[in-house]
Amino acid sequence: MWNHEIKIPERIAGCAGEITVNDFCIGGGEFAWIAGPCAVESAEMFCDNVSKLKSAGVKLFRCGLFKPRSSPDSFQGLRKDGIGFIAGIKKEFGITLVSEALDRESLQLLLPVADIIQIGSRNALNYELLKDAGRSGKPVLLKRGFSITVAEWLGAADYLAASGCREIIFCERGIRTVTEISRFTLDVAVIAWLRQNVPSPVIVDPSHAAGCCSLVPPLLMAGAAAGAQGALIEVNEQAKCANCDAGQQLSVQKFTELKQHLEKGCR
Ligand code: PEP
Ligand code: MN
């Protein structure tokens, strides 16, 4: 089946093209930078990153409190323990937070602090979670499952829409292929195809596709050239001692250079 045969669900065709959250409109023309560490590891490290990234012009922040990890022995995120101080940091800096819900319980815990609910790659086909997220009243950033088809991704988005959510952000983050040079293969074509076929904003996550810092800038630029209207990108001043995804998180300086490069129109 080729792309022209994929049917866009009616509810997806009726979704919002512009999603305004606090002081920023995603899909409104300005490139949406959603930056921050892979995981929030302490109040101090999050504050440090937020204050530096805010100075670099970032308004939307990654805020990973619940982390889906490949090993049960790996750091699982601060979870409930992070919710209290996150609310304070959010108020202090006046920022917008994007945070991943893993299940109904984490979704409920996140609702008071997260402005946008992220559904991660591993949960892209978790239909019960999609129904809950769709009913939450918040915009949902829906990542592509790393082994799912475009039709399945659209079906996942339709679960959100059927539960009342019309503010959906599609995020391409790479799929599993035979390549061994990057963590996943960024499907640049799907970014272009979605821009041509759905009204919803489409963004790129170059960090999880790349798996290493040096590949993040070219993948970001490729995604933007294909039409991505924003990027979910890992930036962490304390990357060297990070508990997860240490090798793919940019320093604030590298991120700032990349941001300026893209905003100068070097796509
Ligand atoms: C993330 O963005 O924090 C994440 C876990 O990414 P993914 O779901 O794409 O693996
Ligand atoms: Mn990560």
mmCIF file of N, CA and C and ligand atoms in Angstrom, residues 37-39 62 67 69 143 183 205 207-208 234 244-246 248-249, ligand 2:
data_model
loop_
_atom_site.group_PDB
_atom_site.id
_atom_site.type_symbol
_atom_site.label_atom_id
_atom_site.label_comp_id
_atom_site.label_asym_id
_atom_site.label_seq_id
_atom_site.Cartn_x
_atom_site.Cartn_y
_atom_site.Cartn_z
ATOM 1 N N PRO A 37 16.331 18.566 29.402
ATOM 2 C CA PRO A 37 16.990 17.274 29.612
ATOM 3 C C PRO A 37 16.080 16.095 29.283
ATOM 4 N N CYS A 38 16.708 14.936 29.073
ATOM 5 C CA CYS A 38 15.930 13.718 28.869
ATOM 6 C C CYS A 38 15.028 13.507 30.073
ATOM 7 N N ALA A 39 15.626 13.557 31.253
ATOM 8 C CA ALA A 39 14.864 13.358 32.485
ATOM 9 C C ALA A 39 15.175 14.475 33.474
ATOM 10 N N ARG A 62 10.870 20.298 27.769
ATOM 11 C CA ARG A 62 10.759 18.880 28.094
ATOM 12 C C ARG A 62 10.788 18.765 29.608
ATOM 13 N N LYS A 67 9.870 7.997 33.255
ATOM 14 C CA LYS A 67 10.720 7.572 32.138
ATOM 15 C C LYS A 67 10.492 6.101 31.778
ATOM 16 N N ARG A 69 12.013 3.041 30.536
ATOM 17 C CA ARG A 69 13.380 2.575 30.324
ATOM 18 C C ARG A 69 13.412 1.114 29.897
ATOM 19 N N LYS A 143 4.030 10.794 19.923
ATOM 20 C CA LYS A 143 5.212 10.302 19.208
ATOM 21 C C LYS A 143 4.837 9.111 18.342
ATOM 22 N N ARG A 183 20.621 5.596 16.266
ATOM 23 C CA ARG A 183 19.805 4.778 17.182
ATOM 24 C C ARG A 183 18.535 4.296 16.465
ATOM 25 N N ASP A 205 11.798 14.924 16.494
ATOM 26 C CA ASP A 205 12.686 14.658 17.637
ATOM 27 C C ASP A 205 13.979 14.080 17.075
ATOM 28 N N SER A 207 16.836 13.933 18.597
ATOM 29 C CA SER A 207 17.690 13.369 19.652
ATOM 30 C C SER A 207 17.558 11.856 19.761
ATOM 31 N N HIS A 208 16.318 11.371 19.825
ATOM 32 C CA HIS A 208 16.124 9.924 19.983
ATOM 33 C C HIS A 208 16.403 9.167 18.691
ATOM 34 N N GLU A 234 16.719 17.164 23.131
ATOM 35 C CA GLU A 234 17.315 16.998 24.456
ATOM 36 C C GLU A 234 18.528 17.904 24.629
ATOM 37 N N CYS A 244 20.151 9.058 32.033
ATOM 38 C CA CYS A 244 19.657 8.443 30.800
ATOM 39 C C CYS A 244 19.974 9.309 29.580
ATOM 40 N N ASP A 245 20.254 8.624 28.484
ATOM 41 C CA ASP A 245 20.526 9.262 27.196
ATOM 42 C C ASP A 245 21.642 10.312 27.259
ATOM 43 N N ALA A 246 22.682 10.008 28.034
ATOM 44 C CA ALA A 246 23.783 10.961 28.231
ATOM 45 C C ALA A 246 24.427 11.380 26.902
ATOM 46 N N GLN A 248 23.350 11.761 23.857
ATOM 47 C CA GLN A 248 22.619 12.471 22.799
ATOM 48 C C GLN A 248 22.104 13.854 23.214
ATOM 49 N N GLN A 249 22.459 14.271 24.451
ATOM 50 C CA GLN A 249 21.945 15.557 24.935
ATOM 51 C C GLN A 249 22.950 16.666 24.643
HETATM 52 MN MN MN B 2 15.730 10.553 26.189
#
